[in-house]
Structure formats: structure tokens, C-alpha cells
Amino acid sequence: MPTTLHILLIEDNPDDRRLALHTLQQALPHLQVTPIPDQHAFLQALDQGGFALVLTADRLPWSDGLTLLRTVKARSPDCPVIMLTGSANEAL
């Protein structure tokens, strides 16, 4: 039986969040994805812990990518964070 991998999917746009969730679940059926639409859900998920990866947008209404990265790393230093951008600019 495959091990379940738990990730946080942080995206404020409901359509983008649904698309990413669907794509991830189709590609990796044993993946447990917790969709995070806002800061409250993000902080709750951090308090609960147990996730292996954070997949996030780089710009959110309530945080920028670097602040979010620092917040995750302060609580879970070994957790990888993948930051996605809709911008053509690679600089953060």
C-alpha cells in the first residue's frame, strides 16, 4: 500500500485552487491535499502540522511569497516549499 503524502495547496483564487487540486489528485491518487484559501486556514494548518510539502502561489492578498516561506520554515524548517508564479519575472 503506497504511503500517503500530505501537502498544503495555498491558492486564493478558487478556480486555480480547484484546477490544481484536481490535477494533483488525478496524477497522484494517494496524495492528501489540504486546500488553503486564506490566512486563517493557513495558520490552522501550520498549527496542526503533519504535512510534507507546501505548494503555494507567490502572491496572495494576505501575504507575499517570502513572508509565507519564512512562516513555514519557522515552524517546519525541513518542509520543502514550492512557489508558483503567474509572472514572467523570476525575481522574488
PDB file of C-alpha atoms in Angstrom:
ATOM      1  CA  MET A   1       0.000   0.000   0.000  1.00  0.00           C
ATOM      2  CA  PRO A   2       1.516   3.356  -1.044  1.00  0.00           C
ATOM      3  CA  THR A   3       2.310   5.923   1.614  1.00  0.00           C
ATOM      4  CA  THR A   4       0.005   8.929   1.668  1.00  0.00           C
ATOM      5  CA  LEU A   5       1.813  12.221   1.159  1.00  0.00           C
ATOM      6  CA  HIS A   6       0.103  15.237   2.734  1.00  0.00           C
ATOM      7  CA  ILE A   7       0.602  18.631   1.098  1.00  0.00           C
ATOM      8  CA  LEU A   8      -0.795  22.102   1.643  1.00  0.00           C
ATOM      9  CA  LEU A   9      -2.082  23.802  -1.503  1.00  0.00           C
ATOM     10  CA  ILE A  10      -2.155  27.555  -0.861  1.00  0.00           C
ATOM     11  CA  GLU A  11      -4.087  29.473  -3.516  1.00  0.00           C
ATOM     12  CA  ASP A  12      -6.610  32.272  -3.018  1.00  0.00           C
ATOM     13  CA  ASN A  13      -8.222  32.007  -6.469  1.00  0.00           C
ATOM     14  CA  PRO A  14     -10.982  29.355  -6.208  1.00  0.00           C
ATOM     15  CA  ASP A  15     -10.755  28.350  -9.887  1.00  0.00           C
ATOM     16  CA  ASP A  16      -6.968  27.951  -9.796  1.00  0.00           C
ATOM     17  CA  ARG A  17      -7.229  26.063  -6.496  1.00  0.00           C
ATOM     18  CA  ARG A  18      -9.834  23.639  -7.913  1.00  0.00           C
ATOM     19  CA  LEU A  19      -7.785  23.059 -11.067  1.00  0.00           C
ATOM     20  CA  ALA A  20      -4.580  22.404  -9.122  1.00  0.00           C
ATOM     21  CA  LEU A  21      -6.380  20.113  -6.678  1.00  0.00           C
ATOM     22  CA  HIS A  22      -7.974  18.119  -9.499  1.00  0.00           C
ATOM     23  CA  THR A  23      -4.698  17.831 -11.418  1.00  0.00           C
ATOM     24  CA  LEU A  24      -2.737  16.721  -8.358  1.00  0.00           C
ATOM     25  CA  GLN A  25      -5.336  14.130  -7.361  1.00  0.00           C
ATOM     26  CA  GLN A  26      -5.510  12.732 -10.900  1.00  0.00           C
ATOM     27  CA  ALA A  27      -1.738  12.439 -11.190  1.00  0.00           C
ATOM     28  CA  LEU A  28      -1.108  11.197  -7.649  1.00  0.00           C
ATOM     29  CA  PRO A  29      -4.182   9.418  -6.247  1.00  0.00           C
ATOM     30  CA  HIS A  30      -2.529   8.675  -2.889  1.00  0.00           C
ATOM     31  CA  LEU A  31      -1.829  12.341  -2.298  1.00  0.00           C
ATOM     32  CA  GLN A  32      -3.720  14.039   0.522  1.00  0.00           C
ATOM     33  CA  VAL A  33      -4.154  17.694  -0.416  1.00  0.00           C
ATOM     34  CA  THR A  34      -5.387  20.298   2.036  1.00  0.00           C
ATOM     35  CA  PRO A  35      -6.607  23.343   0.090  1.00  0.00           C
ATOM     36  CA  ILE A  36      -5.737  26.609   1.847  1.00  0.00           C
ATOM     37  CA  PRO A  37      -7.806  29.580   0.604  1.00  0.00           C
ATOM     38  CA  ASP A  38      -6.909  32.190   3.239  1.00  0.00           C
ATOM     39  CA  GLN A  39      -4.639  33.193   6.099  1.00  0.00           C
ATOM     40  CA  HIS A  40      -6.879  31.684   8.782  1.00  0.00           C
ATOM     41  CA  ALA A  41      -6.796  28.242   7.117  1.00  0.00           C
ATOM     42  CA  PHE A  42      -3.028  28.591   6.604  1.00  0.00           C
ATOM     43  CA  LEU A  43      -2.344  29.295  10.275  1.00  0.00           C
ATOM     44  CA  GLN A  44      -4.661  26.459  11.346  1.00  0.00           C
ATOM     45  CA  ALA A  45      -2.844  24.026   9.051  1.00  0.00           C
ATOM     46  CA  LEU A  46       0.532  25.147  10.414  1.00  0.00           C
ATOM     47  CA  ASP A  47      -0.699  24.552  13.963  1.00  0.00           C
ATOM     48  CA  GLN A  48      -1.939  21.059  13.048  1.00  0.00           C
ATOM     49  CA  GLY A  49       1.262  20.133  11.203  1.00  0.00           C
ATOM     50  CA  GLY A  50       1.719  16.733   9.589  1.00  0.00           C
ATOM     51  CA  PHE A  51       2.286  17.980   6.038  1.00  0.00           C
ATOM     52  CA  ALA A  52       5.289  17.046   3.910  1.00  0.00           C
ATOM     53  CA  LEU A  53       5.205  19.823   1.299  1.00  0.00           C
ATOM     54  CA  VAL A  54       3.765  23.284   0.731  1.00  0.00           C
ATOM     55  CA  LEU A  55       2.695  24.279  -2.779  1.00  0.00           C
ATOM     56  CA  THR A  56       1.834  27.969  -2.899  1.00  0.00           C
ATOM     57  CA  ALA A  57       1.180  30.977  -5.069  1.00  0.00           C
ATOM     58  CA  ASP A  58       3.861  33.639  -4.684  1.00  0.00           C
ATOM     59  CA  ARG A  59       1.387  36.472  -4.217  1.00  0.00           C
ATOM     60  CA  LEU A  60      -1.664  36.268  -2.015  1.00  0.00           C
ATOM     61  CA  PRO A  61      -3.973  39.015  -0.734  1.00  0.00           C
ATOM     62  CA  TRP A  62      -2.749  38.358   2.808  1.00  0.00           C
ATOM     63  CA  SER A  63       0.933  37.557   2.263  1.00  0.00           C
ATOM     64  CA  ASP A  64       3.795  37.722  -0.178  1.00  0.00           C
ATOM     65  CA  GLY A  65       5.795  34.627  -1.049  1.00  0.00           C
ATOM     66  CA  LEU A  66       8.856  35.380   1.064  1.00  0.00           C
ATOM     67  CA  THR A  67       6.827  36.073   4.204  1.00  0.00           C
ATOM     68  CA  LEU A  68       4.881  32.870   3.690  1.00  0.00           C
ATOM     69  CA  LEU A  69       8.125  30.940   3.136  1.00  0.00           C
ATOM     70  CA  ARG A  70       9.621  32.351   6.341  1.00  0.00           C
ATOM     71  CA  THR A  71       6.469  31.472   8.293  1.00  0.00           C
ATOM     72  CA  VAL A  72       6.513  27.861   7.084  1.00  0.00           C
ATOM     73  CA  LYS A  73      10.249  27.487   7.714  1.00  0.00           C
ATOM     74  CA  ALA A  74       9.951  28.938  11.234  1.00  0.00           C
ATOM     75  CA  ARG A  75       7.536  26.138  12.161  1.00  0.00           C
ATOM     76  CA  SER A  76       8.705  23.328   9.879  1.00  0.00           C
ATOM     77  CA  PRO A  77      12.323  24.006   8.874  1.00  0.00           C
ATOM     78  CA  ASP A  78      12.707  20.790   6.860  1.00  0.00           C
ATOM     79  CA  CYS A  79       9.466  21.168   4.882  1.00  0.00           C
ATOM     80  CA  PRO A  80      10.007  21.890   1.176  1.00  0.00           C
ATOM     81  CA  VAL A  81       8.089  24.833  -0.274  1.00  0.00           C
ATOM     82  CA  ILE A  82       7.310  25.107  -3.984  1.00  0.00           C
ATOM     83  CA  MET A  83       6.266  28.598  -5.004  1.00  0.00           C
ATOM     84  CA  LEU A  84       4.379  29.145  -8.257  1.00  0.00           C
ATOM     85  CA  THR A  85       4.066  32.447 -10.050  1.00  0.00           C
ATOM     86  CA  GLY A  86       1.888  33.750 -12.820  1.00  0.00           C
ATOM     87  CA  SER A  87       4.501  36.405 -13.540  1.00  0.00           C
ATOM     88  CA  ALA A  88       7.177  36.204 -16.203  1.00  0.00           C
ATOM     89  CA  ASN A  89       9.605  37.789 -13.737  1.00  0.00           C
ATOM     90  CA  GLU A  90      11.754  35.174 -11.974  1.00  0.00           C
ATOM     91  CA  ALA A  91      12.921  37.565  -9.245  1.00  0.00           C
ATOM     92  CA  LEU A  92      11.135  37.355  -5.921  1.00  0.00           C
TER      93      LEU A  92
END
